[in-house]
mmCIF file of C-alpha atoms and ligand atoms in Angstrom:
data_model
loop_
_atom_site.group_PDB
_atom_site.id
_atom_site.type_symbol
_atom_site.label_atom_id
_atom_site.label_comp_id
_atom_site.label_asym_id
_atom_site.label_seq_id
_atom_site.Cartn_x
_atom_site.Cartn_y
_atom_site.Cartn_z
ATOM 1 C CA MET A 1 -38.987 6.090 -9.247
ATOM 2 C CA PRO A 2 -35.692 4.346 -7.960
ATOM 3 C CA VAL A 3 -34.053 1.912 -10.255
ATOM 4 C CA GLU A 4 -35.056 -1.644 -10.304
ATOM 5 C CA ILE A 5 -32.230 -3.887 -8.876
ATOM 6 C CA ILE A 6 -32.892 -7.796 -9.566
ATOM 7 C CA ALA A 7 -31.078 -10.857 -8.499
ATOM 8 C CA THR A 8 -29.331 -13.422 -11.000
ATOM 9 C CA SER A 9 -31.587 -16.270 -11.336
ATOM 10 C CA ASP A 10 -32.160 -17.420 -15.204
ATOM 11 C CA ALA A 11 -35.593 -15.456 -15.210
ATOM 12 C CA ASP A 12 -33.934 -12.397 -14.066
ATOM 13 C CA LEU A 13 -30.988 -12.417 -16.577
ATOM 14 C CA ARG A 14 -33.369 -13.294 -19.398
ATOM 15 C CA ARG A 15 -35.498 -9.841 -18.470
ATOM 16 C CA ALA A 16 -32.010 -8.298 -18.668
ATOM 17 C CA ALA A 17 -30.953 -9.557 -22.008
ATOM 18 C CA GLU A 18 -34.619 -8.874 -23.191
ATOM 19 C CA ILE A 19 -34.218 -4.952 -22.089
ATOM 20 C CA LEU A 20 -30.317 -5.016 -23.659
ATOM 21 C CA ALA A 21 -31.743 -6.769 -26.961
ATOM 22 C CA SER A 22 -34.556 -3.807 -27.136
ATOM 23 C CA GLY A 23 -31.696 -1.197 -26.624
ATOM 24 C CA GLY A 24 -32.244 -0.521 -23.190
ATOM 25 C CA LEU A 25 -29.310 0.021 -20.677
ATOM 26 C CA VAL A 26 -28.485 -2.795 -17.779
ATOM 27 C CA ALA A 27 -25.693 -2.367 -15.323
ATOM 28 C CA PHE A 28 -24.089 -5.861 -14.284
ATOM 29 C CA PRO A 29 -21.356 -7.353 -12.492
ATOM 30 C CA THR A 30 -17.975 -8.442 -13.954
ATOM 31 C CA GLU A 31 -14.845 -9.780 -12.354
ATOM 32 C CA THR A 32 -13.394 -6.227 -12.482
ATOM 33 C CA VAL A 33 -16.368 -3.436 -11.729
ATOM 34 C CA TYR A 34 -19.985 -3.512 -12.673
ATOM 35 C CA GLY A 35 -20.324 -2.280 -15.993
ATOM 36 C CA LEU A 36 -22.961 0.151 -17.801
ATOM 37 C CA GLY A 37 -24.319 -2.471 -20.683
ATOM 38 C CA GLY A 38 -25.772 -1.705 -23.805
ATOM 39 C CA ASP A 39 -26.369 -3.531 -26.922
ATOM 40 C CA ALA A 40 -22.896 -3.003 -29.028
ATOM 41 C CA TRP A 41 -24.724 -3.133 -32.372
ATOM 42 C CA ASN A 42 -27.599 -0.738 -31.640
ATOM 43 C CA THR A 43 -26.395 3.013 -32.177
ATOM 44 C CA ARG A 44 -28.988 4.242 -29.810
ATOM 45 C CA ALA A 45 -28.066 2.222 -26.855
ATOM 46 C CA LEU A 46 -24.737 3.458 -27.562
ATOM 47 C CA ALA A 47 -25.875 6.973 -27.440
ATOM 48 C CA ARG A 48 -27.212 6.534 -24.166
ATOM 49 C CA ILE A 49 -24.635 4.922 -22.567
ATOM 50 C CA PHE A 50 -22.447 7.908 -23.416
ATOM 51 C CA GLU A 51 -25.481 10.290 -22.104
ATOM 52 C CA ALA A 52 -26.022 8.396 -18.941
ATOM 53 C CA LYS A 53 -22.476 8.669 -17.690
ATOM 54 C CA ARG A 54 -22.045 11.956 -19.176
ATOM 55 C CA ARG A 55 -18.987 10.860 -20.844
ATOM 56 C CA PRO A 56 -17.401 12.587 -23.692
ATOM 57 C CA ALA A 57 -17.764 10.599 -27.014
ATOM 58 C CA PHE A 58 -14.180 10.969 -27.864
ATOM 59 C CA ASP A 59 -13.589 8.098 -25.025
ATOM 60 C CA PRO A 60 -14.353 4.711 -26.800
ATOM 61 C CA LEU A 61 -16.025 1.628 -25.000
ATOM 62 C CA ILE A 62 -15.229 -1.845 -24.763
ATOM 63 C CA VAL A 63 -17.251 -4.555 -26.400
ATOM 64 C CA HIS A 64 -17.799 -7.364 -24.420
ATOM 65 C CA ILE A 65 -18.292 -10.875 -25.576
ATOM 66 C CA ALA A 66 -19.329 -14.264 -23.972
ATOM 67 C CA ALA A 67 -17.180 -16.648 -26.153
ATOM 68 C CA LEU A 68 -14.314 -16.613 -28.617
ATOM 69 C CA ALA A 69 -16.506 -17.164 -31.450
ATOM 70 C CA ALA A 70 -18.134 -13.793 -31.014
ATOM 71 C CA LEU A 71 -14.717 -12.255 -31.491
ATOM 72 C CA ASP A 72 -14.776 -12.362 -35.140
ATOM 73 C CA ASP A 73 -18.009 -10.704 -35.600
ATOM 74 C CA VAL A 74 -16.283 -7.626 -34.013
ATOM 75 C CA ALA A 75 -12.612 -7.863 -34.602
ATOM 76 C CA ASP A 76 -10.651 -8.569 -37.898
ATOM 77 C CA LEU A 77 -7.341 -10.457 -36.513
ATOM 78 C CA GLY A 78 -6.475 -10.737 -40.448
ATOM 79 C CA ALA A 79 -5.730 -7.585 -40.506
ATOM 80 C CA LEU A 80 -2.857 -7.511 -38.173
ATOM 81 C CA VAL A 81 0.679 -8.570 -39.024
ATOM 82 C CA PRO A 82 1.568 -11.860 -38.393
ATOM 83 C CA GLU A 83 3.710 -11.476 -35.141
ATOM 84 C CA ALA A 84 0.936 -8.902 -33.699
ATOM 85 C CA ARG A 85 -1.544 -11.911 -34.394
ATOM 86 C CA ARG A 86 0.348 -14.240 -32.873
ATOM 87 C CA ALA A 87 0.827 -12.151 -29.997
ATOM 88 C CA ALA A 88 -2.838 -11.341 -29.393
ATOM 89 C CA CYS A 89 -3.804 -15.116 -29.574
ATOM 90 C CA ASP A 90 -1.115 -15.904 -27.149
ATOM 91 C CA LEU A 91 -2.972 -13.497 -24.965
ATOM 92 C CA MET A 92 -6.311 -14.329 -25.359
ATOM 93 C CA GLU A 93 -5.581 -17.891 -25.024
ATOM 94 C CA GLU A 94 -3.991 -17.680 -21.482
ATOM 95 C CA PHE A 95 -5.765 -14.646 -20.242
ATOM 96 C CA TRP A 96 -9.593 -14.988 -21.481
ATOM 97 C CA PRO A 97 -11.827 -14.880 -19.960
ATOM 98 C CA GLY A 98 -10.477 -12.672 -17.556
ATOM 99 C CA PRO A 99 -9.449 -9.158 -16.611
ATOM 100 C CA LEU A 100 -7.654 -8.093 -20.177
ATOM 101 C CA THR A 101 -8.696 -5.929 -22.730
ATOM 102 C CA LEU A 102 -7.481 -6.144 -26.122
ATOM 103 C CA ILE A 103 -7.264 -3.326 -28.820
ATOM 104 C CA LEU A 104 -7.788 -4.942 -32.198
ATOM 105 C CA PRO A 105 -8.709 -3.814 -35.641
ATOM 106 C CA LYS A 106 -12.443 -3.390 -36.005
ATOM 107 C CA ARG A 107 -14.919 -4.685 -38.192
ATOM 108 C CA PRO A 108 -16.604 -2.116 -40.374
ATOM 109 C CA ARG A 109 -19.917 -3.249 -38.724
ATOM 110 C CA VAL A 110 -18.900 -1.984 -35.301
ATOM 111 C CA PRO A 111 -20.701 1.318 -34.830
ATOM 112 C CA ASP A 112 -18.322 4.226 -34.797
ATOM 113 C CA LEU A 113 -20.150 5.610 -31.587
ATOM 114 C CA ALA A 114 -18.611 2.531 -29.847
ATOM 115 C CA THR A 115 -14.912 3.170 -30.738
ATOM 116 C CA SER A 116 -15.364 6.983 -31.009
ATOM 117 C CA GLY A 117 -14.449 6.768 -34.898
ATOM 118 C CA LEU A 118 -11.115 4.573 -34.354
ATOM 119 C CA PRO A 119 -10.056 2.177 -36.854
ATOM 120 C CA THR A 120 -9.540 -0.120 -33.381
ATOM 121 C CA VAL A 121 -12.031 -1.710 -31.044
ATOM 122 C CA ALA A 122 -11.345 -2.668 -27.350
ATOM 123 C CA VAL A 123 -12.644 -6.253 -26.502
ATOM 124 C CA ARG A 124 -12.876 -8.181 -23.760
ATOM 125 C CA LEU A 125 -14.114 -11.737 -22.721
ATOM 126 C CA PRO A 126 -15.098 -11.423 -19.110
ATOM 127 C CA ASN A 127 -14.616 -14.095 -16.331
ATOM 128 C CA HIS A 128 -17.994 -13.444 -14.476
ATOM 129 C CA PRO A 129 -20.868 -15.959 -14.952
ATOM 130 C CA VAL A 130 -23.383 -13.642 -14.539
ATOM 131 C CA ALA A 131 -21.595 -11.143 -17.054
ATOM 132 C CA ARG A 132 -21.285 -14.102 -19.603
ATOM 133 C CA ALA A 133 -24.969 -15.624 -19.459
ATOM 134 C CA LEU A 134 -26.414 -12.144 -19.912
ATOM 135 C CA ILE A 135 -24.251 -11.224 -22.958
ATOM 136 C CA GLU A 136 -24.674 -14.822 -24.467
ATOM 137 C CA LEU A 137 -28.648 -14.407 -23.914
ATOM 138 C CA SER A 138 -28.806 -11.029 -25.369
ATOM 139 C CA THR A 139 -27.026 -10.325 -28.716
ATOM 140 C CA GLY A 140 -23.521 -11.850 -27.933
ATOM 141 C CA ALA A 141 -21.815 -8.275 -28.040
ATOM 142 C CA VAL A 142 -22.273 -6.038 -25.004
ATOM 143 C CA ALA A 143 -20.493 -2.487 -25.284
ATOM 144 C CA ALA A 144 -19.916 -1.607 -21.283
ATOM 145 C CA PRO A 145 -17.815 1.183 -19.776
ATOM 146 C CA SER A 146 -17.632 1.157 -15.792
ATOM 147 C CA ALA A 147 -21.229 2.087 -14.585
ATOM 148 C CA ASN A 148 -20.084 5.374 -12.820
ATOM 149 C CA PRO A 149 -20.580 8.837 -13.905
ATOM 150 C CA PHE A 150 -17.520 10.083 -15.964
ATOM 151 C CA GLY A 151 -14.481 11.003 -14.082
ATOM 152 C CA TYR A 152 -15.811 9.461 -10.614
ATOM 153 C CA LEU A 153 -14.859 6.103 -8.832
ATOM 154 C CA SER A 154 -15.844 2.872 -10.383
ATOM 155 C CA PRO A 155 -18.396 0.959 -8.565
ATOM 156 C CA THR A 156 -17.853 -2.470 -7.243
ATOM 157 C CA ARG A 157 -21.471 -2.892 -5.868
ATOM 158 C CA ALA A 158 -24.978 -2.891 -7.284
ATOM 159 C CA GLU A 159 -25.320 0.042 -4.702
ATOM 160 C CA HIS A 160 -22.875 2.341 -5.910
ATOM 161 C CA VAL A 161 -24.407 2.019 -9.251
ATOM 162 C CA ALA A 162 -27.630 2.644 -7.818
ATOM 163 C CA ALA A 163 -26.410 5.956 -5.975
ATOM 164 C CA GLN A 164 -24.463 6.976 -9.020
ATOM 165 C CA LEU A 165 -26.501 6.434 -11.783
ATOM 166 C CA GLY A 166 -30.252 5.872 -10.318
ATOM 167 C CA ASP A 167 -32.630 5.799 -13.052
ATOM 168 C CA ARG A 168 -30.562 6.781 -15.794
ATOM 169 C CA VAL A 169 -29.851 2.991 -16.163
ATOM 170 C CA ASP A 170 -33.203 0.896 -16.807
ATOM 171 C CA LEU A 171 -32.149 -2.269 -14.667
ATOM 172 C CA ILE A 172 -29.267 -3.115 -12.264
ATOM 173 C CA VAL A 173 -28.211 -6.958 -11.990
ATOM 174 C CA ASP A 174 -26.862 -7.598 -8.204
ATOM 175 C CA GLY A 175 -24.195 -10.025 -8.348
ATOM 176 C CA GLY A 176 -22.307 -8.763 -4.957
ATOM 177 C CA ARG A 177 -19.307 -7.304 -4.715
ATOM 178 C CA CYS A 178 -16.815 -7.707 -7.857
ATOM 179 C CA PRO A 179 -14.146 -10.061 -6.874
ATOM 180 C CA VAL A 180 -11.194 -8.237 -8.737
ATOM 181 C CA GLY A 181 -12.049 -4.454 -7.949
ATOM 182 C CA VAL A 182 -10.235 -2.517 -10.376
ATOM 183 C CA GLU A 183 -10.935 -2.379 -14.247
ATOM 184 C CA SER A 184 -9.201 -4.700 -16.850
ATOM 185 C CA THR A 185 -5.750 -3.920 -18.029
ATOM 186 C CA VAL A 186 -5.941 -2.700 -21.380
ATOM 187 C CA VAL A 187 -3.008 -3.890 -23.989
ATOM 188 C CA ASP A 188 -3.065 -2.543 -27.496
ATOM 189 C CA VAL A 189 -1.604 -5.326 -29.802
ATOM 190 C CA THR A 190 -1.976 -3.301 -33.140
ATOM 191 C CA GLY A 191 1.408 -1.614 -32.678
ATOM 192 C CA PRO A 192 5.037 -3.096 -33.392
ATOM 193 C CA ALA A 193 4.953 -4.551 -29.903
ATOM 194 C CA PRO A 194 1.738 -5.176 -27.285
ATOM 195 C CA ARG A 195 1.501 -2.122 -24.938
ATOM 196 C CA VAL A 196 -0.109 -1.666 -21.816
ATOM 197 C CA LEU A 197 -2.434 1.469 -22.199
ATOM 198 C CA ARG A 198 -4.329 1.217 -18.918
ATOM 199 C CA PRO A 199 -2.840 -1.052 -15.903
ATOM 200 C CA GLY A 200 -5.651 -3.053 -14.316
ATOM 201 C CA GLY A 201 -6.809 -6.555 -12.757
ATOM 202 C CA LEU A 202 -4.298 -8.440 -14.431
ATOM 203 C CA SER A 203 -0.352 -7.612 -13.704
ATOM 204 C CA LEU A 204 2.197 -6.544 -15.794
ATOM 205 C CA GLU A 205 4.300 -9.585 -14.524
ATOM 206 C CA ARG A 206 1.777 -12.014 -15.604
ATOM 207 C CA LEU A 207 1.409 -10.446 -18.894
ATOM 208 C CA ARG A 208 5.066 -10.775 -19.387
ATOM 209 C CA THR A 209 5.085 -14.566 -18.955
ATOM 210 C CA VAL A 210 3.702 -14.637 -22.218
ATOM 211 C CA ALA A 211 4.763 -11.297 -23.854
ATOM 212 C CA PRO A 212 8.019 -10.579 -22.391
ATOM 213 C CA GLY A 213 8.664 -7.469 -24.423
ATOM 214 C CA ILE A 214 5.395 -6.001 -23.476
ATOM 215 C CA GLU A 215 5.528 -2.150 -23.213
ATOM 216 C CA VAL A 216 3.751 0.512 -20.891
ATOM 217 C CA LEU A 217 2.272 3.539 -21.589
ATOM 218 C CA ASP A 218 3.641 6.181 -19.133
ATOM 219 C CA ARG A 219 -0.046 7.167 -17.591
ATOM 220 C CA THR A 220 1.786 10.119 -15.744
ATOM 221 C CA ASP A 221 2.756 11.781 -18.947
ATOM 222 C CA PRO A 222 0.593 14.946 -19.054
ATOM 223 C CA ALA A 223 -0.151 14.958 -22.602
ATOM 224 C CA PRO A 224 -2.461 11.738 -23.384
ATOM 225 C CA LYS A 225 -1.295 9.530 -26.060
ATOM 226 C CA ALA A 226 -4.190 7.091 -25.896
ATOM 227 C CA PRO A 227 -8.081 7.508 -25.481
ATOM 228 C CA GLY A 228 -9.106 7.592 -22.087
ATOM 229 C CA GLN A 229 -6.013 8.832 -20.288
ATOM 230 C CA LEU A 230 -7.289 11.977 -18.961
ATOM 231 C CA ALA A 231 -5.409 12.592 -15.386
ATOM 232 C CA ASN A 232 -8.845 13.236 -13.667
ATOM 233 C CA HIS A 233 -10.432 9.831 -13.892
ATOM 234 C CA TYR A 234 -11.682 7.492 -10.991
ATOM 235 C CA ALA A 235 -11.988 10.586 -8.596
ATOM 236 C CA PRO A 236 -13.985 10.521 -5.475
ATOM 237 C CA ARG A 237 -16.018 13.817 -4.870
ATOM 238 C CA ARG A 238 -13.649 14.618 -1.738
ATOM 239 C CA ALA A 239 -10.204 15.897 -2.651
ATOM 240 C CA LEU A 240 -7.565 13.203 -2.368
ATOM 241 C CA ARG A 241 -3.997 14.149 -1.369
ATOM 242 C CA LEU A 242 -1.471 11.086 -2.637
ATOM 243 C CA ALA A 243 1.783 10.673 -0.342
ATOM 244 C CA PRO A 244 4.533 8.388 -1.202
ATOM 245 C CA ALA A 245 4.522 4.931 0.563
ATOM 246 C CA GLY A 246 4.934 5.398 4.222
ATOM 247 C CA GLY A 247 4.821 9.200 3.781
ATOM 248 C CA LEU A 248 1.756 9.969 5.555
ATOM 249 C CA SER A 249 3.250 10.203 8.896
ATOM 250 C CA ALA A 250 4.599 13.362 7.584
ATOM 251 C CA ALA A 251 0.713 15.010 6.701
ATOM 252 C CA ARG A 252 -0.644 17.506 8.327
ATOM 253 C CA PRO A 253 -4.503 17.462 7.252
ATOM 254 C CA LYS A 254 -6.359 20.698 8.174
ATOM 255 C CA GLY A 255 -9.636 19.377 8.655
ATOM 256 C CA ARG A 256 -11.448 16.224 9.763
ATOM 257 C CA ALA A 257 -9.390 13.705 7.617
ATOM 258 C CA ALA A 258 -9.174 9.899 6.601
ATOM 259 C CA ALA A 259 -6.419 8.085 5.900
ATOM 260 C CA LEU A 260 -6.075 4.933 3.356
ATOM 261 C CA VAL A 261 -2.991 3.143 4.010
ATOM 262 C CA PHE A 262 -1.598 -0.052 2.421
ATOM 263 C CA ASP A 263 -1.388 -2.519 5.315
ATOM 264 C CA ALA A 264 -0.994 -3.241 8.972
ATOM 265 C CA GLU A 265 2.607 -2.121 9.433
ATOM 266 C CA SER A 266 1.401 1.301 7.854
ATOM 267 C CA ARG A 267 -1.257 1.768 9.846
ATOM 268 C CA ARG A 268 0.912 1.158 13.170
ATOM 269 C CA ARG A 269 3.749 3.534 11.822
ATOM 270 C CA LEU A 270 0.822 5.993 11.290
ATOM 271 C CA GLU A 271 -1.125 5.695 14.866
ATOM 272 C CA GLU A 272 2.433 6.312 16.166
ATOM 273 C CA SER A 273 3.588 9.434 14.475
ATOM 274 C CA ALA A 274 2.273 13.032 14.639
ATOM 275 C CA ALA A 275 -0.083 13.040 11.986
ATOM 276 C CA ARG A 276 -3.897 13.190 13.263
ATOM 277 C CA PHE A 277 -6.422 11.426 11.278
ATOM 278 C CA ALA A 278 -10.214 10.995 12.341
ATOM 279 C CA GLU A 279 -10.146 7.826 10.636
ATOM 280 C CA ILE A 280 -7.742 5.378 8.918
ATOM 281 C CA ARG A 281 -8.606 2.374 6.972
ATOM 282 C CA VAL A 282 -6.190 -0.325 5.425
ATOM 283 C CA LEU A 283 -6.176 -1.762 1.888
ATOM 284 C CA SER A 284 -5.088 -4.981 2.852
ATOM 285 C CA GLU A 285 -4.016 -6.165 6.420
ATOM 286 C CA ALA A 286 -1.626 -8.707 5.349
ATOM 287 C CA GLY A 287 -0.125 -6.395 2.632
ATOM 288 C CA ASP A 288 -1.725 -8.362 -0.238
ATOM 289 C CA PRO A 289 -1.892 -6.605 -3.299
ATOM 290 C CA VAL A 290 -4.950 -8.275 -5.027
ATOM 291 C CA GLU A 291 -6.882 -7.928 -1.728
ATOM 292 C CA ALA A 292 -5.835 -4.284 -1.913
ATOM 293 C CA ALA A 293 -7.045 -3.982 -5.517
ATOM 294 C CA ALA A 294 -10.029 -5.598 -4.365
ATOM 295 C CA ASN A 295 -10.916 -3.010 -1.428
ATOM 296 C CA LEU A 296 -9.848 -0.014 -3.218
ATOM 297 C CA PHE A 297 -13.033 1.329 -4.571
ATOM 298 C CA ASP A 298 -14.913 -0.128 -2.004
ATOM 299 C CA LEU A 299 -13.104 1.602 0.558
ATOM 300 C CA LEU A 300 -12.946 5.130 -1.531
ATOM 301 C CA HIS A 301 -16.693 4.708 -2.103
ATOM 302 C CA ASP A 302 -17.315 4.635 1.806
ATOM 303 C CA LEU A 303 -14.760 7.411 2.933
ATOM 304 C CA ASP A 304 -16.239 9.480 0.277
ATOM 305 C CA SER A 305 -19.674 9.198 1.485
ATOM 306 C CA GLY A 306 -18.701 9.541 5.081
ATOM 307 C CA ASP A 307 -18.181 12.499 7.350
ATOM 308 C CA CYS A 308 -14.348 13.168 6.683
ATOM 309 C CA GLU A 309 -13.697 16.428 4.286
ATOM 310 C CA GLU A 310 -10.196 15.274 3.400
ATOM 311 C CA LEU A 311 -8.853 11.641 2.025
ATOM 312 C CA TRP A 312 -5.225 11.023 2.341
ATOM 313 C CA ALA A 313 -3.571 8.002 0.832
ATOM 314 C CA GLU A 314 -0.185 6.504 0.265
ATOM 315 C CA ARG A 315 1.142 4.831 -2.801
ATOM 316 C CA VAL A 316 1.360 1.011 -2.306
ATOM 317 C CA PRO A 317 4.247 -1.451 -3.423
ATOM 318 C CA GLU A 318 4.370 -1.419 -7.145
ATOM 319 C CA ALA A 319 4.201 -5.286 -7.602
ATOM 320 C CA GLY A 320 1.642 -7.118 -8.961
ATOM 321 C CA LEU A 321 -1.664 -5.544 -9.044
ATOM 322 C CA GLY A 322 -0.124 -2.530 -6.697
ATOM 323 C CA ALA A 323 0.310 -0.761 -9.937
ATOM 324 C CA ALA A 324 -3.300 -0.709 -10.831
ATOM 325 C CA VAL A 325 -4.068 0.732 -7.369
ATOM 326 C CA ASN A 326 -1.046 3.125 -7.460
ATOM 327 C CA ASP A 327 -2.495 4.291 -11.019
ATOM 328 C CA ARG A 328 -6.045 4.789 -9.594
ATOM 329 C CA LEU A 329 -4.778 6.648 -6.609
ATOM 330 C CA TYR A 330 -2.881 8.870 -8.767
ATOM 331 C CA LYS A 331 -5.728 9.560 -11.006
ATOM 332 C CA ALA A 332 -8.019 10.169 -8.065
ATOM 333 C CA SER A 333 -5.837 12.883 -6.488
ATOM 334 C CA LYS A 334 -5.421 14.699 -9.796
ATOM 335 C CA LYS A 335 -8.930 15.729 -9.598
ATOM 336 C CA THR A 336 -9.301 19.483 -10.462
HETATM 337 O O1 TXA B 401 -13.001 -3.862 -16.280
HETATM 338 C C1 TXA B 401 -13.256 -3.336 -17.170
HETATM 339 O O2 TXA B 401 -12.603 -3.200 -18.445
HETATM 340 C C2 TXA B 401 -14.520 -2.395 -17.249
HETATM 341 C C3 TXA B 401 -15.812 -3.513 -16.910
HETATM 342 C C4 TXA B 401 -17.058 -3.074 -16.909
HETATM 343 O O3 TXA B 401 -15.403 -4.362 -18.015
HETATM 344 N N1 TXA B 401 -14.837 -1.689 -18.027
HETATM 345 C C5 TXA B 401 -14.313 -0.497 -18.510
HETATM 346 O O4 TXA B 401 -14.447 0.433 -19.122
HETATM 347 O O5 TXA B 401 -13.264 -0.219 -17.690
HETATM 348 P P1 TXA B 401 -14.205 1.980 -19.426
HETATM 349 O O6 TXA B 401 -15.207 2.424 -20.388
HETATM 350 O O7 TXA B 401 -14.440 2.827 -18.046
HETATM 351 O O8 TXA B 401 -12.933 1.861 -19.845
HETATM 352 C C6 TXA B 401 -12.657 1.658 -21.170
HETATM 353 C C7 TXA B 401 -10.874 1.902 -21.509
HETATM 354 C C8 TXA B 401 -10.695 3.555 -21.693
HETATM 355 O O9 TXA B 401 -9.521 3.899 -21.002
HETATM 356 C C9 TXA B 401 -10.987 3.588 -23.309
HETATM 357 O O10 TXA B 401 -9.848 4.788 -23.660
HETATM 358 C C10 TXA B 401 -10.313 2.523 -23.392
HETATM 359 O O11 TXA B 401 -10.575 1.231 -22.664
HETATM 360 N N2 TXA B 401 -10.097 2.043 -24.997
HETATM 361 C C11 TXA B 401 -11.595 1.831 -25.488
HETATM 362 N N3 TXA B 401 -11.242 1.602 -26.624
HETATM 363 C C12 TXA B 401 -10.349 1.830 -27.252
HETATM 364 C C13 TXA B 401 -9.507 2.034 -28.543
HETATM 365 N N4 TXA B 401 -10.037 1.733 -29.264
HETATM 366 N N5 TXA B 401 -8.256 2.024 -28.445
HETATM 367 C C14 TXA B 401 -7.478 2.501 -27.162
HETATM 368 N N6 TXA B 401 -8.021 2.552 -26.087
HETATM 369 C C15 TXA B 401 -9.351 2.153 -25.876
HETATM 370 MG MG1 MG B 402 -14.225 4.016 -16.364
#
C-alpha cells in the first residue's frame, strides 16, 4: 500500500501527533528539509528511524523541540563551563527558532539510541509552523534525521519522501516545499570555542555576528572527527562530478550529461563553450546563494530521476549559504 500523505489542518496534525506519541514514524516539513520523526523518548521509535533510513547506529539524531521551555528536558546547560553556556545562550537567543542545531550536554533520560551513546545531544528548534505544531501536539521532543535513505539526497518536498521511503514511514505531512532547502548548521558548543561541524542553512557570516571566534571543522578531511562526517553523504544515484567555479567549460562528458551551474552568467559561458551537455540547470539565475541553497536538492532530485546518465556541477561562491551548497556538492561527488 502506498504511504498516506496528509495536509496540515489541525485535525491532520492531531492525527500525525497521535501516531508519533504511540511510537510511529511521521515525515514532516521543516524550514530546512523534511524530517523523519519519531518520539525522542521512545527507544522503539528511535530504532525504527535507523531501520527505515538504513542508517548506521553510530550516526546520532537531532532532537527537535517546539519551545525553549522543553530544552531543559533534553539538555543540561548547567554542565557547560560559564563561557560555553553564555555562547550557547547567545546563539539560541539570536537564531532560534531557525536552521541551527546545537550540540549540548545530554540529560541522562535521553535514550542512548538518539545520541549513539555520546554524552552530548543535538538539539534544534525549527522555524516552521507545521513542525512546531506537530512537536507541541505530540511529546514535545521529536528525533528527526532528514527523511531520506542514508547517504542519499535530502528531501525538500513530500513527494521526495514518498518516492524514497515509501511505506517505511507511517504517514507524511505535506507542508509544501522547504524554504531553506539545505539542512541546519550544526554547531558544537561543548568545547573550548563554538565549532561548526556541518555548514547549513545558517551562514558562517551570520554566526560570526554572535560568535566571532567560532571555528569550522574541515569537512574535506578524509578522517572524520565528528559523527556524520562520512564523505559520501547527500549523494544522487547517478555519478556526480564536481568542477571548480566556472570550470564546466572544460568538461568533456562521455554520455548524455546534465550540468548544474550557479547562475545565468555561468550558463551563458557554458553554452558558448565546447562542452556538450544535453541539459543545463541553474541554481539561481540572479546568483543569489540563498536561492541556490533552496533549489539545490530539488534540482538534484529532478536530474537524478531524469534521463541523463552523468551529472556535472560547478562549485558556487563560498559566501553565505554558498558554503553549505559546496559542502553538499562535494559530498555528493564523493559517492563511491
Ligand atoms: O535541518 C536539519 O538539521 C534536518 C531537519 C529534519 O531538521 N535534520 C537533519 O538530521 O539533517 P540528520 O540526522 O540528517 O543530521 C544530523 C547531523 C548529523 O551530521 C549528525 O552526525 C550530527 O547532526 N549530530 C547529531 N548528534 C550529534 C552529536 N551529539 N555530536 C555531533 N554531531 C551530532
Ligand atoms: Mg541527513
